Amino acid sequence: MLSTQAGAARRTLKSLLLSALLVSPMAMAAYPDKPIQLIVPWAAGGGSDAAARGIAAALEKELGVTINVVNRAGGNGVVGHSVMATAKPDGYTLGFITGELNMMHWQGLTKLTYKDYTPIAMTNYDYPGVQVAADAPYNSVGELLETIRNEPKGTIKASGTGLGGIWHVAFAGLLLEQGIDPQKITFVPSQGAAPAMVELAAGSIQLVPTSVPEARSMIDAGKAKGLAILSPERNPAFPDIPTLKESLGSDYSLGEWRGIAGPKNLSPEIAATLEAALEKAYKSDMYQDYMHKLGFGAEWRNTADFNVFLEENNTYMGGIIEKIGMKK
């Protein structure tokens, strides 16, 4: 009797375990099953914010969940990048990492590097333009550079990002390439391109080296003009602005990259899901039309290529920052 009962109990337990094994994969919700937060380390209204919102909207369509863009500006990008790095690696807090990640640690602002994240894909790369007031006496970037070269230090005041931000470093690198002391200009820190363009129109500063799309409203309003773009080719959205090659015969170029990453130790399965969805979002007409309309550069690198790029770019930026005297 007891043997019969024990056998029945064993069969019942075996049946329950089998049922659990069969049911549990279905009971576990597939990622993602709730809204995702995308941290942007810069203020709303700037280039990083616009590029992040473009890819977030397209990615929503692929993943089928809401993606909330959250701006966490401050510390020249340190605050937002820190929030991303310390988030729970569950795939529900992602970051829109930017070029400053490969600059901040060289400047002694943080110990964070690209190794503190799980890079997923690069979706954007933008080159800076050289913008001056519409009534400025310079009709070419060459004329502006000669003024910087020959006039007393501080004659030209520039802005467009924080001190040591990508647009500051990119223009300082150009001055260095042209044999001009980067200290000849006075760089005024700002919270981004938008407030800097307002100051440019008001006459408080004379130069804003920022991406041309971020300067577009002031250019369209006739309050600013673009002298050149630091890219290998002209931007199709701004066909009248020449490249440095056309203006100076210079091959120098440097811009801002942006991409999606998760915190360190994000599971390979979640990372793979995000990479596949991001590639579809990137290739979608929705994203491509959005970026083209605004004049932003769409550039794709998958996870493997993004990791290689980050390593190479980190070394390159360290060299530039050292040359312009900002390495700590």
mmCIF file of N, CA and C in Angstrom, residues 43-93:
data_model
loop_
_atom_site.group_PDB
_atom_site.id
_atom_site.type_symbol
_atom_site.label_atom_id
_atom_site.label_comp_id
_atom_site.label_asym_id
_atom_site.label_seq_id
_atom_site.Cartn_x
_atom_site.Cartn_y
_atom_site.Cartn_z
ATOM 1 N N ALA A 43 21.770 68.233 -23.044
ATOM 2 C CA ALA A 43 20.481 68.902 -22.867
ATOM 3 C C ALA A 43 19.560 68.692 -24.067
ATOM 4 N N ALA A 44 18.276 68.850 -23.831
ATOM 5 C CA ALA A 44 17.281 68.761 -24.900
ATOM 6 C C ALA A 44 17.493 69.889 -25.897
ATOM 7 N N GLY A 45 17.237 69.599 -27.158
ATOM 8 C CA GLY A 45 17.318 70.615 -28.193
ATOM 9 C C GLY A 45 18.611 70.637 -28.973
ATOM 10 N N GLY A 46 19.634 69.913 -28.508
ATOM 11 C CA GLY A 46 20.917 69.886 -29.192
ATOM 12 C C GLY A 46 21.015 68.742 -30.186
ATOM 13 N N GLY A 47 22.189 68.597 -30.795
ATOM 14 C CA GLY A 47 22.385 67.574 -31.800
ATOM 15 C C GLY A 47 22.276 66.160 -31.263
ATOM 16 N N SER A 48 22.876 65.908 -30.096
ATOM 17 C CA SER A 48 22.803 64.557 -29.515
ATOM 18 C C SER A 48 21.364 64.197 -29.173
ATOM 19 N N ASP A 49 20.628 65.164 -28.648
ATOM 20 C CA ASP A 49 19.228 64.937 -28.301
ATOM 21 C C ASP A 49 18.409 64.608 -29.549
ATOM 22 N N ALA A 50 18.622 65.368 -30.621
ATOM 23 C CA ALA A 50 17.870 65.139 -31.857
ATOM 24 C C ALA A 50 18.203 63.786 -32.465
ATOM 25 N N ALA A 51 19.496 63.448 -32.492
ATOM 26 C CA ALA A 51 19.906 62.162 -33.060
ATOM 27 C C ALA A 51 19.374 60.999 -32.222
ATOM 28 N N ALA A 52 19.359 61.167 -30.904
ATOM 29 C CA ALA A 52 18.849 60.117 -30.017
ATOM 30 C C ALA A 52 17.355 59.901 -30.226
ATOM 31 N N ARG A 53 16.618 60.982 -30.337
ATOM 32 C CA ARG A 53 15.170 60.860 -30.510
ATOM 33 C C ARG A 53 14.818 60.241 -31.862
ATOM 34 N N GLY A 54 15.642 60.490 -32.857
ATOM 35 C CA GLY A 54 15.396 59.896 -34.166
ATOM 36 C C GLY A 54 15.537 58.381 -34.145
ATOM 37 N N ILE A 55 16.623 57.894 -33.560
ATOM 38 C CA ILE A 55 16.828 56.441 -33.537
ATOM 39 C C ILE A 55 15.888 55.787 -32.530
ATOM 40 N N ALA A 56 15.543 56.490 -31.452
ATOM 41 C CA ALA A 56 14.620 55.935 -30.455
ATOM 42 C C ALA A 56 13.238 55.701 -31.071
ATOM 43 N N ALA A 57 12.772 56.642 -31.861
ATOM 44 C CA ALA A 57 11.455 56.510 -32.484
ATOM 45 C C ALA A 57 11.424 55.323 -33.455
ATOM 46 N N ALA A 58 12.509 55.161 -34.221
ATOM 47 C CA ALA A 58 12.565 54.036 -35.164
ATOM 48 C C ALA A 58 12.714 52.705 -34.428
ATOM 49 N N LEU A 59 13.469 52.711 -33.332
ATOM 50 C CA LEU A 59 13.679 51.482 -32.564
ATOM 51 C C LEU A 59 12.392 51.032 -31.871
ATOM 52 N N GLU A 60 11.567 51.993 -31.466
ATOM 53 C CA GLU A 60 10.265 51.652 -30.875
ATOM 54 C C GLU A 60 9.451 50.772 -31.809
ATOM 55 N N LYS A 61 9.486 51.104 -33.089
ATOM 56 C CA LYS A 61 8.715 50.348 -34.080
ATOM 57 C C LYS A 61 9.193 48.903 -34.166
ATOM 58 N N GLU A 62 10.506 48.709 -34.011
ATOM 59 C CA GLU A 62 11.067 47.373 -34.125
ATOM 60 C C GLU A 62 10.860 46.538 -32.868
ATOM 61 N N LEU A 63 10.972 47.163 -31.690
ATOM 62 C CA LEU A 63 10.863 46.428 -30.438
ATOM 63 C C LEU A 63 9.433 46.327 -29.916
ATOM 64 N N GLY A 64 8.574 47.249 -30.343
ATOM 65 C CA GLY A 64 7.183 47.209 -29.911
ATOM 66 C C GLY A 64 6.934 47.711 -28.501
ATOM 67 N N VAL A 65 7.883 48.462 -27.950
ATOM 68 C CA VAL A 65 7.695 49.064 -26.630
ATOM 69 C C VAL A 65 8.098 50.535 -26.697
ATOM 70 N N THR A 66 7.622 51.315 -25.742
ATOM 71 C CA THR A 66 7.964 52.732 -25.680
ATOM 72 C C THR A 66 9.421 52.910 -25.268
ATOM 73 N N ILE A 67 10.100 53.862 -25.898
ATOM 74 C CA ILE A 67 11.461 54.219 -25.497
ATOM 75 C C ILE A 67 11.441 55.668 -25.048
ATOM 76 N N ASN A 68 11.671 55.880 -23.780
ATOM 77 C CA ASN A 68 11.646 57.226 -23.205
ATOM 78 C C ASN A 68 13.044 57.831 -23.204
ATOM 79 N N VAL A 69 13.208 58.929 -23.925
ATOM 80 C CA VAL A 69 14.488 59.633 -23.957
ATOM 81 C C VAL A 69 14.574 60.540 -22.735
ATOM 82 N N VAL A 70 15.621 60.353 -21.950
ATOM 83 C CA VAL A 70 15.805 61.110 -20.715
ATOM 84 C C VAL A 70 17.122 61.878 -20.792
ATOM 85 N N ASN A 71 17.054 63.201 -20.721
ATOM 86 C CA ASN A 71 18.254 64.041 -20.790
ATOM 87 C C ASN A 71 18.870 64.198 -19.409
ATOM 88 N N ARG A 72 20.138 63.827 -19.291
ATOM 89 C CA ARG A 72 20.871 63.964 -18.036
ATOM 90 C C ARG A 72 22.168 64.721 -18.327
ATOM 91 N N ALA A 73 22.037 66.025 -18.521
ATOM 92 C CA ALA A 73 23.186 66.859 -18.868
ATOM 93 C C ALA A 73 23.976 67.236 -17.620
ATOM 94 N N GLY A 74 25.206 67.690 -17.854
ATOM 95 C CA GLY A 74 26.027 68.177 -16.756
ATOM 96 C C GLY A 74 27.434 67.619 -16.791
ATOM 97 N N GLY A 75 28.384 68.410 -16.315
ATOM 98 C CA GLY A 75 29.764 67.936 -16.221
ATOM 99 C C GLY A 75 30.406 67.644 -17.546
ATOM 100 N N ASN A 76 29.987 68.351 -18.600
ATOM 101 C CA ASN A 76 30.540 68.142 -19.940
ATOM 102 C C ASN A 76 30.347 66.696 -20.414
ATOM 103 N N GLY A 77 29.208 66.119 -20.029
ATOM 104 C CA GLY A 77 28.874 64.768 -20.444
ATOM 105 C C GLY A 77 29.106 63.714 -19.372
ATOM 106 N N VAL A 78 29.798 64.087 -18.295
ATOM 107 C CA VAL A 78 30.125 63.124 -17.245
ATOM 108 C C VAL A 78 28.880 62.601 -16.541
ATOM 109 N N VAL A 79 27.938 63.484 -16.226
ATOM 110 C CA VAL A 79 26.753 63.090 -15.461
ATOM 111 C C VAL A 79 25.956 62.005 -16.186
ATOM 112 N N GLY A 80 25.589 62.253 -17.410
ATOM 113 C CA GLY A 80 24.787 61.286 -18.156
ATOM 114 C C GLY A 80 25.509 59.977 -18.409
ATOM 115 N N HIS A 81 26.782 60.069 -18.773
ATOM 116 C CA HIS A 81 27.547 58.847 -19.008
ATOM 117 C C HIS A 81 27.698 58.025 -17.722
ATOM 118 N N SER A 82 27.780 58.704 -16.589
ATOM 119 C CA SER A 82 27.869 57.997 -15.303
ATOM 120 C C SER A 82 26.565 57.280 -14.988
ATOM 121 N N VAL A 83 25.433 57.933 -15.277
ATOM 122 C CA VAL A 83 24.126 57.311 -15.058
ATOM 123 C C VAL A 83 23.997 56.032 -15.885
ATOM 124 N N MET A 84 24.437 56.079 -17.136
ATOM 125 C CA MET A 84 24.375 54.890 -17.994
ATOM 126 C C MET A 84 25.217 53.755 -17.422
ATOM 127 N N ALA A 85 26.440 54.089 -17.007
ATOM 128 C CA ALA A 85 27.391 53.067 -16.570
ATOM 129 C C ALA A 85 26.950 52.368 -15.290
ATOM 130 N N THR A 86 26.228 53.074 -14.442
ATOM 131 C CA THR A 86 25.831 52.513 -13.149
ATOM 132 C C THR A 86 24.416 51.942 -13.142
ATOM 133 N N ALA A 87 23.756 51.948 -14.295
ATOM 134 C CA ALA A 87 22.392 51.405 -14.381
ATOM 135 C C ALA A 87 22.400 49.884 -14.266
ATOM 136 N N LYS A 88 21.274 49.325 -13.881
ATOM 137 C CA LYS A 88 21.119 47.870 -13.803
ATOM 138 C C LYS A 88 21.218 47.290 -15.217
ATOM 139 N N PRO A 89 22.058 46.285 -15.437
ATOM 140 C CA PRO A 89 22.237 45.736 -16.788
ATOM 141 C C PRO A 89 21.130 44.768 -17.199
ATOM 142 N N ASP A 90 19.910 45.263 -17.203
ATOM 143 C CA ASP A 90 18.771 44.409 -17.545
ATOM 144 C C ASP A 90 18.160 44.746 -18.904
ATOM 145 N N GLY A 91 18.774 45.713 -19.611
ATOM 146 C CA GLY A 91 18.280 46.077 -20.938
ATOM 147 C C GLY A 91 17.198 47.133 -20.929
ATOM 148 N N TYR A 92 16.790 47.584 -19.754
ATOM 149 C CA TYR A 92 15.718 48.577 -19.688
ATOM 150 C C TYR A 92 16.234 49.997 -19.420
ATOM 151 N N THR A 93 17.546 50.129 -19.232
ATOM 152 C CA THR A 93 18.188 51.445 -19.212
ATOM 153 C C THR A 93 19.376 51.371 -20.154
#
